[in-house]
PDB file of C-alpha atoms and ligand atoms in Angstrom:
ATOM      1  CA  MET A   1      74.224  36.469 -28.428  1.00 92.00           C
ATOM      2  CA  LYS A   2      71.760  38.151 -26.787  1.00 96.00           C
ATOM      3  CA  GLN A   3      68.530  39.127 -28.255  1.00 97.00           C
ATOM      4  CA  LYS A   4      67.626  42.460 -29.171  1.00 98.00           C
ATOM      5  CA  LYS A   5      64.795  44.523 -30.636  1.00 98.00           C
ATOM      6  CA  LEU A   6      62.136  42.954 -32.445  1.00 98.00           C
ATOM      7  CA  LEU A   7      62.362  43.797 -35.709  1.00 98.00           C
ATOM      8  CA  TYR A   8      59.322  41.709 -37.540  1.00 95.00           C
ATOM      9  CA  THR A   9      56.298  39.617 -36.312  1.00 97.00           C
ATOM     10  CA  GLY A  10      54.877  37.051 -38.394  1.00 95.00           C
ATOM     11  CA  LYS A  11      51.502  34.800 -38.649  1.00 95.00           C
ATOM     12  CA  ALA A  12      53.818  32.425 -36.912  1.00 98.00           C
ATOM     13  CA  LYS A  13      57.798  33.422 -36.956  1.00 98.00           C
ATOM     14  CA  SER A  14      59.116  36.550 -34.901  1.00 98.00           C
ATOM     15  CA  VAL A  15      62.521  37.918 -35.509  1.00 98.00           C
ATOM     16  CA  TYR A  16      65.100  40.000 -33.665  1.00 98.00           C
ATOM     17  CA  HIS A  17      68.186  41.774 -34.052  1.00 98.00           C
ATOM     18  CA  THR A  18      71.165  40.248 -32.042  1.00 98.00           C
ATOM     19  CA  ASP A  19      74.185  42.411 -31.316  1.00 98.00           C
ATOM     20  CA  VAL A  20      75.700  40.953 -33.327  1.00 98.00           C
ATOM     21  CA  LYS A  21      76.064  42.611 -37.231  1.00 97.00           C
ATOM     22  CA  GLY A  22      74.146  40.672 -39.491  1.00 97.00           C
ATOM     23  CA  THR A  23      72.836  38.513 -37.674  1.00 98.00           C
ATOM     24  CA  LEU A  24      68.895  38.571 -36.690  1.00 98.00           C
ATOM     25  CA  ILE A  25      67.590  36.150 -34.434  1.00 98.00           C
ATOM     26  CA  VAL A  26      64.283  33.837 -35.454  1.00 98.00           C
ATOM     27  CA  GLU A  27      61.547  32.341 -32.732  1.00 98.00           C
ATOM     28  CA  PHE A  28      59.216  29.847 -34.041  1.00 98.00           C
ATOM     29  CA  ARG A  29      56.675  30.540 -32.485  1.00 98.00           C
ATOM     30  CA  ASP A  30      53.276  27.783 -31.058  1.00 98.00           C
ATOM     31  CA  ASP A  31      51.225  29.585 -33.459  1.00 98.00           C
ATOM     32  CA  ILE A  32      49.301  28.408 -36.336  1.00 98.00           C
ATOM     33  CA  THR A  33      47.100  29.982 -38.847  1.00 97.00           C
ATOM     34  CA  ALA A  34      46.025  28.908 -42.411  1.00 95.00           C
ATOM     35  CA  PHE A  35      43.683  30.791 -44.882  1.00 92.00           C
ATOM     36  CA  ASP A  36      45.023  33.589 -44.827  1.00 87.00           C
ATOM     37  CA  GLY A  37      45.359  34.502 -40.930  1.00 87.00           C
ATOM     38  CA  GLY A  38      41.480  33.143 -40.944  1.00 92.00           C
ATOM     39  CA  LYS A  39      41.982  30.336 -38.622  1.00 97.00           C
ATOM     40  CA  LYS A  40      44.466  30.450 -36.115  1.00 96.00           C
ATOM     41  CA  ASP A  41      44.822  28.243 -32.849  1.00 97.00           C
ATOM     42  CA  THR A  42      47.974  28.840 -30.323  1.00 98.00           C
ATOM     43  CA  LEU A  43      49.440  24.686 -29.860  1.00 97.00           C
ATOM     44  CA  MET A  44      52.540  24.739 -27.564  1.00 96.00           C
ATOM     45  CA  ASN A  45      55.782  23.021 -28.402  1.00 96.00           C
ATOM     46  CA  LYS A  46      54.539  23.901 -31.877  1.00 98.00           C
ATOM     47  CA  GLY A  47      57.494  26.447 -32.573  1.00 98.00           C
ATOM     48  CA  GLY A  48      60.483  23.992 -32.022  1.00 98.00           C
ATOM     49  CA  TYR A  49      59.545  20.615 -34.091  1.00 98.00           C
ATOM     50  CA  ASN A  50      58.832  23.507 -36.787  1.00 98.00           C
ATOM     51  CA  ALA A  51      61.934  25.630 -35.755  1.00 98.00           C
ATOM     52  CA  GLY A  52      64.028  21.808 -35.281  1.00 98.00           C
ATOM     53  CA  VAL A  53      62.916  20.343 -38.815  1.00 98.00           C
ATOM     54  CA  SER A  54      63.371  23.593 -40.328  1.00 98.00           C
ATOM     55  CA  ALA A  55      66.998  23.579 -38.591  1.00 98.00           C
ATOM     56  CA  PHE A  56      67.771  19.317 -39.872  1.00 98.00           C
ATOM     57  CA  PHE A  57      66.837  20.740 -43.217  1.00 98.00           C
ATOM     58  CA  PHE A  58      68.971  23.665 -43.153  1.00 98.00           C
ATOM     59  CA  SER A  59      72.069  21.826 -42.173  1.00 98.00           C
ATOM     60  CA  CYS A  60      71.439  19.073 -45.222  1.00 98.00           C
ATOM     61  CA  LEU A  61      71.224  21.880 -47.675  1.00 98.00           C
ATOM     62  CA  GLU A  62      74.104  23.514 -46.312  1.00 98.00           C
ATOM     63  CA  GLU A  63      76.301  20.000 -46.727  1.00 98.00           C
ATOM     64  CA  ASN A  64      75.328  19.224 -49.668  1.00 98.00           C
ATOM     65  CA  GLY A  65      76.341  22.844 -51.062  1.00 98.00           C
ATOM     66  CA  VAL A  66      73.182  25.399 -50.550  1.00 98.00           C
ATOM     67  CA  LYS A  67      73.184  28.885 -49.171  1.00 98.00           C
ATOM     68  CA  THR A  68      71.234  28.998 -46.300  1.00 98.00           C
ATOM     69  CA  HIS A  69      70.712  32.018 -43.812  1.00 98.00           C
ATOM     70  CA  PHE A  70      70.470  28.949 -41.336  1.00 98.00           C
ATOM     71  CA  LEU A  71      73.966  29.577 -38.549  1.00 98.00           C
ATOM     72  CA  GLU A  72      73.237  27.402 -35.449  1.00 98.00           C
ATOM     73  CA  MET A  73      69.361  27.503 -33.158  1.00 98.00           C
ATOM     74  CA  LEU A  74      70.307  29.230 -29.762  1.00 97.00           C
ATOM     75  CA  ASP A  75      67.546  26.879 -28.208  1.00 97.00           C
ATOM     76  CA  GLU A  76      64.752  24.820 -28.948  1.00 97.00           C
ATOM     77  CA  LYS A  77      62.451  28.086 -30.775  1.00 98.00           C
ATOM     78  CA  ARG A  78      65.426  29.887 -31.602  1.00 98.00           C
ATOM     79  CA  MET A  79      67.281  30.254 -34.585  1.00 98.00           C
ATOM     80  CA  VAL A  80      70.117  32.391 -35.713  1.00 98.00           C
ATOM     81  CA  VAL A  81      70.725  33.303 -39.289  1.00 98.00           C
ATOM     82  CA  ARG A  82      72.609  35.506 -41.615  1.00 98.00           C
ATOM     83  CA  GLU A  83      70.424  39.168 -42.254  1.00 98.00           C
ATOM     84  CA  LEU A  84      69.263  38.786 -45.247  1.00 98.00           C
ATOM     85  CA  SER A  85      67.668  41.201 -47.851  1.00 98.00           C
ATOM     86  CA  MET A  86      64.068  39.906 -48.519  1.00 98.00           C
ATOM     87  CA  ILE A  87      63.058  38.685 -51.921  1.00 98.00           C
ATOM     88  CA  PRO A  88      58.874  39.164 -51.953  1.00 98.00           C
ATOM     89  CA  LEU A  89      58.464  36.450 -53.501  1.00 98.00           C
ATOM     90  CA  GLU A  90      56.704  32.355 -52.273  1.00 98.00           C
ATOM     91  CA  VAL A  91      58.897  29.581 -55.013  1.00 99.00           C
ATOM     92  CA  ILE A  92      56.188  26.828 -54.501  1.00 98.00           C
ATOM     93  CA  VAL A  93      58.243  24.002 -56.094  1.00 99.00           C
ATOM     94  CA  ARG A  94      55.810  20.494 -56.683  1.00 98.00           C
ATOM     95  CA  ASN A  95      55.861  16.960 -57.478  1.00 98.00           C
ATOM     96  CA  PHE A  96      52.459  15.756 -57.140  1.00 98.00           C
ATOM     97  CA  ALA A  97      49.196  17.752 -57.876  1.00 98.00           C
ATOM     98  CA  ALA A  98      47.105  19.080 -54.922  1.00 98.00           C
ATOM     99  CA  GLY A  99      46.334  21.866 -52.843  1.00 97.00           C
ATOM    100  CA  SER A 100      45.423  24.935 -54.731  1.00 97.00           C
ATOM    101  CA  ILE A 101      46.664  23.337 -58.675  1.00 97.00           C
ATOM    102  CA  VAL A 102      43.891  20.774 -57.852  1.00 98.00           C
ATOM    103  CA  ARG A 103      41.449  23.543 -56.938  1.00 97.00           C
ATOM    104  CA  ASN A 104      42.307  25.915 -60.066  1.00 97.00           C
ATOM    105  CA  TYR A 105      43.668  23.755 -62.640  1.00 98.00           C
ATOM    106  CA  PRO A 106      42.065  20.104 -63.941  1.00 98.00           C
ATOM    107  CA  PHE A 107      44.117  18.549 -62.324  1.00 98.00           C
ATOM    108  CA  LYS A 108      44.009  15.139 -60.208  1.00 98.00           C
ATOM    109  CA  GLU A 109      44.996  14.623 -56.764  1.00 98.00           C
ATOM    110  CA  GLY A 110      47.991  12.640 -56.466  1.00 98.00           C
ATOM    111  CA  SER A 111      48.922  12.749 -59.985  1.00 98.00           C
ATOM    112  CA  PRO A 112      52.475  12.981 -60.401  1.00 98.00           C
ATOM    113  CA  LEU A 113      54.620  16.467 -62.119  1.00 98.00           C
ATOM    114  CA  LYS A 114      57.746  14.782 -64.205  1.00 97.00           C
ATOM    115  CA  PRO A 115      59.799  16.980 -64.129  1.00 98.00           C
ATOM    116  CA  PRO A 116      58.510  18.610 -61.512  1.00 98.00           C
ATOM    117  CA  VAL A 117      55.789  22.149 -61.396  1.00 98.00           C
ATOM    118  CA  ILE A 118      57.504  25.483 -60.217  1.00 98.00           C
ATOM    119  CA  VAL A 119      54.676  27.785 -59.235  1.00 98.00           C
ATOM    120  CA  ILE A 120      55.707  31.625 -58.035  1.00 98.00           C
ATOM    121  CA  ASP A 121      54.066  33.487 -56.075  1.00 98.00           C
ATOM    122  CA  TYR A 122      53.998  37.713 -55.374  1.00 98.00           C
ATOM    123  CA  LYS A 123      54.172  37.445 -51.065  1.00 97.00           C
ATOM    124  CA  ASP A 124      51.015  39.845 -50.314  1.00 96.00           C
ATOM    125  CA  ASP A 125      49.088  39.124 -47.989  1.00 91.00           C
ATOM    126  CA  SER A 126      46.928  41.885 -48.551  1.00 93.00           C
ATOM    127  CA  ARG A 127      46.663  40.707 -52.357  1.00 96.00           C
ATOM    128  CA  HIS A 128      46.249  37.158 -51.481  1.00 93.00           C
ATOM    129  CA  ASP A 129      49.863  35.901 -52.891  1.00 95.00           C
ATOM    130  CA  PRO A 130      48.894  36.335 -56.883  1.00 97.00           C
ATOM    131  CA  MET A 131      51.290  33.940 -58.725  1.00 97.00           C
ATOM    132  CA  LEU A 132      53.195  34.938 -61.033  1.00 98.00           C
ATOM    133  CA  ASN A 133      55.697  34.567 -64.432  1.00 98.00           C
ATOM    134  CA  ASP A 134      59.086  34.670 -65.367  1.00 98.00           C
ATOM    135  CA  ASP A 135      57.677  38.121 -67.968  1.00 98.00           C
ATOM    136  CA  LEU A 136      55.980  40.019 -64.274  1.00 98.00           C
ATOM    137  CA  ILE A 137      58.497  39.322 -61.811  1.00 98.00           C
ATOM    138  CA  ILE A 138      60.888  41.568 -64.119  1.00 98.00           C
ATOM    139  CA  ALA A 139      58.912  44.185 -64.686  1.00 98.00           C
ATOM    140  CA  LEU A 140      58.199  44.481 -61.135  1.00 98.00           C
ATOM    141  CA  ARG A 141      62.360  43.995 -61.097  1.00 98.00           C
ATOM    142  CA  LEU A 142      61.744  41.835 -57.899  1.00 98.00           C
ATOM    143  CA  VAL A 143      64.710  40.115 -59.149  1.00 98.00           C
ATOM    144  CA  THR A 144      66.850  40.223 -63.132  1.00 98.00           C
ATOM    145  CA  PRO A 145      67.469  36.867 -65.220  1.00 98.00           C
ATOM    146  CA  PRO A 146      69.975  35.065 -64.124  1.00 98.00           C
ATOM    147  CA  GLU A 147      68.802  35.304 -60.766  1.00 98.00           C
ATOM    148  CA  LEU A 148      65.632  34.428 -61.484  1.00 98.00           C
ATOM    149  CA  LYS A 149      67.354  31.404 -62.872  1.00 98.00           C
ATOM    150  CA  ARG A 150      69.650  30.713 -60.446  1.00 98.00           C
ATOM    151  CA  ILE A 151      66.301  30.871 -57.920  1.00 98.00           C
ATOM    152  CA  LYS A 152      64.964  27.688 -60.096  1.00 98.00           C
ATOM    153  CA  THR A 153      67.634  26.273 -60.369  1.00 98.00           C
ATOM    154  CA  ILE A 154      68.270  26.046 -56.734  1.00 98.00           C
ATOM    155  CA  ALA A 155      65.141  25.386 -55.535  1.00 98.00           C
ATOM    156  CA  LEU A 156      65.615  22.299 -58.476  1.00 98.00           C
ATOM    157  CA  ARG A 157      68.275  21.317 -56.006  1.00 98.00           C
ATOM    158  CA  VAL A 158      66.395  22.064 -52.067  1.00 98.00           C
ATOM    159  CA  ASN A 159      62.870  19.263 -54.778  1.00 98.00           C
ATOM    160  CA  ALA A 160      65.633  16.728 -55.110  1.00 98.00           C
ATOM    161  CA  LEU A 161      67.403  16.554 -51.582  1.00 98.00           C
ATOM    162  CA  LEU A 162      64.973  16.288 -49.525  1.00 98.00           C
ATOM    163  CA  SER A 163      62.502  13.801 -52.202  1.00 98.00           C
ATOM    164  CA  GLY A 164      64.962  12.158 -51.459  1.00 98.00           C
ATOM    165  CA  LEU A 165      66.042  13.023 -47.798  1.00 97.00           C
ATOM    166  CA  LEU A 166      62.290  12.187 -47.224  1.00 98.00           C
ATOM    167  CA  ALA A 167      61.536   9.156 -49.533  1.00 98.00           C
ATOM    168  CA  LYS A 168      64.365   7.725 -46.659  1.00 96.00           C
ATOM    169  CA  GLU A 169      62.429   7.995 -44.274  1.00 96.00           C
ATOM    170  CA  GLY A 170      58.577   7.003 -45.874  1.00 97.00           C
ATOM    171  CA  ILE A 171      57.631  10.186 -46.769  1.00 98.00           C
ATOM    172  CA  THR A 172      56.634  11.407 -49.808  1.00 98.00           C
ATOM    173  CA  LEU A 173      57.027  15.549 -50.846  1.00 98.00           C
ATOM    174  CA  VAL A 174      54.422  16.243 -52.608  1.00 98.00           C
ATOM    175  CA  ASP A 175      55.048  20.069 -52.389  1.00 98.00           C
ATOM    176  CA  PHE A 176      57.107  23.038 -50.550  1.00 99.00           C
ATOM    177  CA  LYS A 177      57.941  26.894 -50.852  1.00 98.00           C
ATOM    178  CA  LEU A 178      60.833  28.653 -50.138  1.00 99.00           C
ATOM    179  CA  GLU A 179      61.591  32.447 -49.757  1.00 98.00           C
ATOM    180  CA  PHE A 180      64.814  33.582 -50.610  1.00 98.00           C
ATOM    181  CA  GLY A 181      66.928  36.421 -49.858  1.00 98.00           C
ATOM    182  CA  ARG A 182      70.177  38.344 -50.767  1.00 97.00           C
ATOM    183  CA  GLN A 183      73.252  39.531 -48.349  1.00 95.00           C
ATOM    184  CA  GLY A 184      75.428  41.803 -50.945  1.00 93.00           C
ATOM    185  CA  LYS A 185      75.353  39.918 -54.393  1.00 94.00           C
ATOM    186  CA  THR A 186      74.253  36.883 -53.426  1.00 97.00           C
ATOM    187  CA  ILE A 187      71.205  34.662 -52.760  1.00 98.00           C
ATOM    188  CA  TYR A 188      71.065  32.599 -49.941  1.00 98.00           C
ATOM    189  CA  LEU A 189      67.403  30.182 -48.976  1.00 98.00           C
ATOM    190  CA  GLY A 190      65.869  31.997 -46.089  1.00 98.00           C
ATOM    191  CA  ASP A 191      62.974  31.724 -43.912  1.00 98.00           C
ATOM    192  CA  GLU A 192      62.161  27.928 -42.961  1.00 98.00           C
ATOM    193  CA  ILE A 193      61.135  24.371 -44.271  1.00 98.00           C
ATOM    194  CA  SER A 194      58.856  22.889 -41.874  1.00 98.00           C
ATOM    195  CA  MET A 195      55.812  21.412 -41.322  1.00 98.00           C
ATOM    196  CA  ASP A 196      53.937  24.159 -42.020  1.00 98.00           C
ATOM    197  CA  SER A 197      55.115  24.276 -45.303  1.00 98.00           C
ATOM    198  CA  MET A 198      55.651  21.506 -46.993  1.00 98.00           C
ATOM    199  CA  ARG A 199      53.145  18.806 -48.623  1.00 98.00           C
ATOM    200  CA  LEU A 200      53.841  15.730 -46.482  1.00 98.00           C
ATOM    201  CA  TRP A 201      52.699  12.846 -47.459  1.00 98.00           C
ATOM    202  CA  ASP A 202      53.006   9.008 -45.351  1.00 98.00           C
ATOM    203  CA  LYS A 203      54.017   7.413 -48.441  1.00 98.00           C
ATOM    204  CA  LYS A 204      52.513   3.477 -47.045  1.00 98.00           C
ATOM    205  CA  THR A 205      49.276   5.410 -45.684  1.00 97.00           C
ATOM    206  CA  GLY A 206      48.771   8.667 -47.857  1.00 97.00           C
ATOM    207  CA  GLU A 207      47.960  10.373 -44.631  1.00 97.00           C
ATOM    208  CA  SER A 208      48.360  14.316 -44.591  1.00 98.00           C
ATOM    209  CA  LEU A 209      51.691  15.013 -42.330  1.00 98.00           C
ATOM    210  CA  ASP A 210      52.256  18.825 -41.747  1.00 98.00           C
ATOM    211  CA  LYS A 211      49.537  21.406 -42.135  1.00 98.00           C
ATOM    212  CA  ASP A 212      46.873  20.258 -44.018  1.00 97.00           C
ATOM    213  CA  VAL A 213      45.805  18.410 -40.553  1.00 98.00           C
ATOM    214  CA  TYR A 214      45.120  21.399 -39.248  1.00 98.00           C
ATOM    215  CA  ARG A 215      43.506  23.508 -42.487  1.00 97.00           C
ATOM    216  CA  PHE A 216      41.182  20.306 -43.411  1.00 96.00           C
ATOM    217  CA  ASN A 217      40.868  19.332 -39.436  1.00 97.00           C
ATOM    218  CA  LYS A 218      42.560  15.356 -40.317  1.00 97.00           C
ATOM    219  CA  GLY A 219      43.486  14.716 -37.180  1.00 96.00           C
ATOM    220  CA  ASP A 220      46.006  15.717 -33.854  1.00 97.00           C
ATOM    221  CA  VAL A 221      47.402  18.661 -35.529  1.00 97.00           C
ATOM    222  CA  MET A 222      50.386  18.367 -32.631  1.00 97.00           C
ATOM    223  CA  ALA A 223      50.647  14.684 -32.655  1.00 97.00           C
ATOM    224  CA  THR A 224      51.325  14.662 -36.364  1.00 98.00           C
ATOM    225  CA  TYR A 225      54.271  17.507 -36.143  1.00 98.00           C
ATOM    226  CA  GLN A 226      56.277  15.507 -33.158  1.00 97.00           C
ATOM    227  CA  VAL A 227      55.884  12.086 -34.917  1.00 97.00           C
ATOM    228  CA  VAL A 228      56.778  13.487 -38.325  1.00 97.00           C
ATOM    229  CA  ALA A 229      59.780  16.003 -36.928  1.00 98.00           C
ATOM    230  CA  ALA A 230      60.775  12.721 -34.811  1.00 97.00           C
ATOM    231  CA  ARG A 231      61.007  10.506 -37.981  1.00 97.00           C
ATOM    232  CA  ILE A 232      63.125  12.894 -39.892  1.00 97.00           C
ATOM    233  CA  THR A 233      65.310  14.525 -37.494  1.00 94.00           C
ATOM    234  CA  LYS A 234      66.304  11.001 -35.986  1.00 85.00           C
ATOM    235  CA  LYS A 235      69.294  10.657 -38.299  1.00 47.00           C
ATOM    236  CA  GLN A 236      70.397  13.737 -37.112  1.00 44.00           C
ATOM    237  CA  LYS A 237      72.428  12.123 -34.314  1.00 47.00           C
ATOM    238  CA  SER A 238      74.605   9.960 -36.460  1.00 43.00           C
ATOM    239  CA  GLY A 239      75.358  12.099 -38.501  1.00 44.00           C
ATOM    240  CA  ALA A 240      73.776  10.499 -41.563  1.00 36.00           C
ATOM    241  CA  ALA A 241      72.232  14.178 -42.776  1.00 42.00           C
ATOM    242  CA  LYS A 242      74.748  14.010 -46.303  1.00 37.00           C
ATOM    243  CA  LYS A 243      74.311  10.248 -46.838  1.00 33.00           C
ATOM    244  CA  ALA A 244      70.630  10.726 -46.652  1.00 30.00           C
ATOM    245  CA  VAL A 245      70.165  13.222 -49.781  1.00 33.00           C
ATOM    246  CA  ALA A 246      70.485  10.230 -52.806  1.00 30.00           C
ATOM    247  CA  ALA A 247      68.095  11.220 -55.420  1.00 30.00           C
ATOM    248  CA  PRO A 248      64.194   9.304 -54.637  1.00 30.00           C
ATOM    249  CA  LYS A 249      63.973   5.972 -54.417  1.00 33.00           C
ATOM    250  CA  ASN A 250      60.909   5.237 -55.255  1.00 37.00           C
ATOM    251  CA  SER A 251      59.922   8.687 -57.776  1.00 33.00           C
ATOM    252  CA  LYS A 252      57.996   6.213 -59.877  1.00 35.00           C
ATOM    253  CA  LYS A 253      55.932   5.321 -57.812  1.00 37.00           C
ATOM    254  CA  ARG A 254      52.721   7.140 -57.139  1.00 38.00           C
ATOM    255  CA  ALA A 255      52.137   9.375 -54.100  1.00 38.00           C
ATOM    256  CA  ARG A 256      48.811   7.742 -52.423  1.00 37.00           C
TER     257      ARG A 256
HETATM  258  P1  5GP B   1      49.273  26.258 -51.999  1.00 59.80           P
HETATM  259  O1  5GP B   1      48.907  26.322 -52.635  1.00 59.80           O
HETATM  260  O2  5GP B   1      48.868  24.269 -52.179  1.00 59.80           O
HETATM  261  O3  5GP B   1      48.004  26.182 -51.373  1.00 59.80           O
HETATM  262  O4  5GP B   1      50.526  25.823 -51.538  1.00 59.80           O
HETATM  263  C1  5GP B   1      51.301  24.969 -52.176  1.00 59.80           C
HETATM  264  C2  5GP B   1      52.661  24.703 -50.890  1.00 59.80           C
HETATM  265  O5  5GP B   1      52.990  25.352 -50.645  1.00 59.80           O
HETATM  266  C3  5GP B   1      52.311  23.698 -49.736  1.00 59.80           C
HETATM  267  O6  5GP B   1      53.001  23.291 -49.289  1.00 59.80           O
HETATM  268  C4  5GP B   1      51.781  25.029 -48.965  1.00 59.80           C
HETATM  269  O7  5GP B   1      52.133  24.616 -47.471  1.00 59.80           O
HETATM  270  C5  5GP B   1      52.999  26.195 -48.705  1.00 59.80           C
HETATM  271  N1  5GP B   1      53.033  27.775 -49.337  1.00 59.80           N
HETATM  272  C6  5GP B   1      52.130  28.050 -50.621  1.00 59.80           C
HETATM  273  N2  5GP B   1      52.037  29.295 -49.675  1.00 59.80           N
HETATM  274  C7  5GP B   1      52.500  30.030 -48.792  1.00 59.80           C
HETATM  275  C8  5GP B   1      52.400  30.497 -47.002  1.00 59.80           C
HETATM  276  O8  5GP B   1      52.158  31.771 -47.784  1.00 59.80           O
HETATM  277  N3  5GP B   1      53.359  30.524 -45.892  1.00 59.80           N
HETATM  278  C9  5GP B   1      53.744  29.020 -45.385  1.00 59.80           C
HETATM  279  N4  5GP B   1      53.992  28.314 -44.533  1.00 59.80           N
HETATM  280  N5  5GP B   1      53.140  27.904 -47.128  1.00 59.80           N
HETATM  281  C10 5GP B   1      52.787  28.529 -48.171  1.00 59.80           C
END
């Protein structure tokens, strides 16, 4: 497969055309940003860690019947994906209160959210990704009502699978963000699932294992990403991805 013209550059990824119809190449760059791009850095190998974790999660999800855009890795940082028409929604699933919902609502940091809370934002940096509700999503014609239902069902399924998988590695999936797109009428999970788009806490120590380390200067970001990526993907070699996705064992415990 040959990489062709640049299609799109985001804050941490670049997307290229290829010589194969219906496919694109996503390059995970070493750039990291936070606070709507207000904080920016380039950190060596960061792209590789996020690409590896995303590929691992997409493969596990595919094995469990979730349709994703992931096709294969070209090298450590470049992923071949299905070309999707992206839907400008950020679908966030929250298992514990943290981040913006603690800032915006009277939730205590770390309190469990049962059932998980789905929050959907409009993906538009110029508007600071405002929160939507179902009526707004339908009024904006971003998706049809059945598609919205399907997206929420997929998001909860992804949550159950990833929470279980991470719990086995001693990691709490606090929250994460998904993006979806269409190829024809089929909805696929797109974008990435990585330390940049998830909030992860170590079950024993309560330490942040994700982009919060960068956002809030909590320590060595790259050391954290390296260790977390190894912790998450180590089972890939043993082909245990399928087994690793049982329901969360200690979902009754507080995250920290
Ligand atoms: P919060 O709303 O608390 O800032 O974010 C909730 C979760 O969604 C976090 O895991 C965060 O990393 C992820 N998230 C929210 N917005 C974005 C975004 O624009 N880009 C990425 N990569 N992740 C996001």
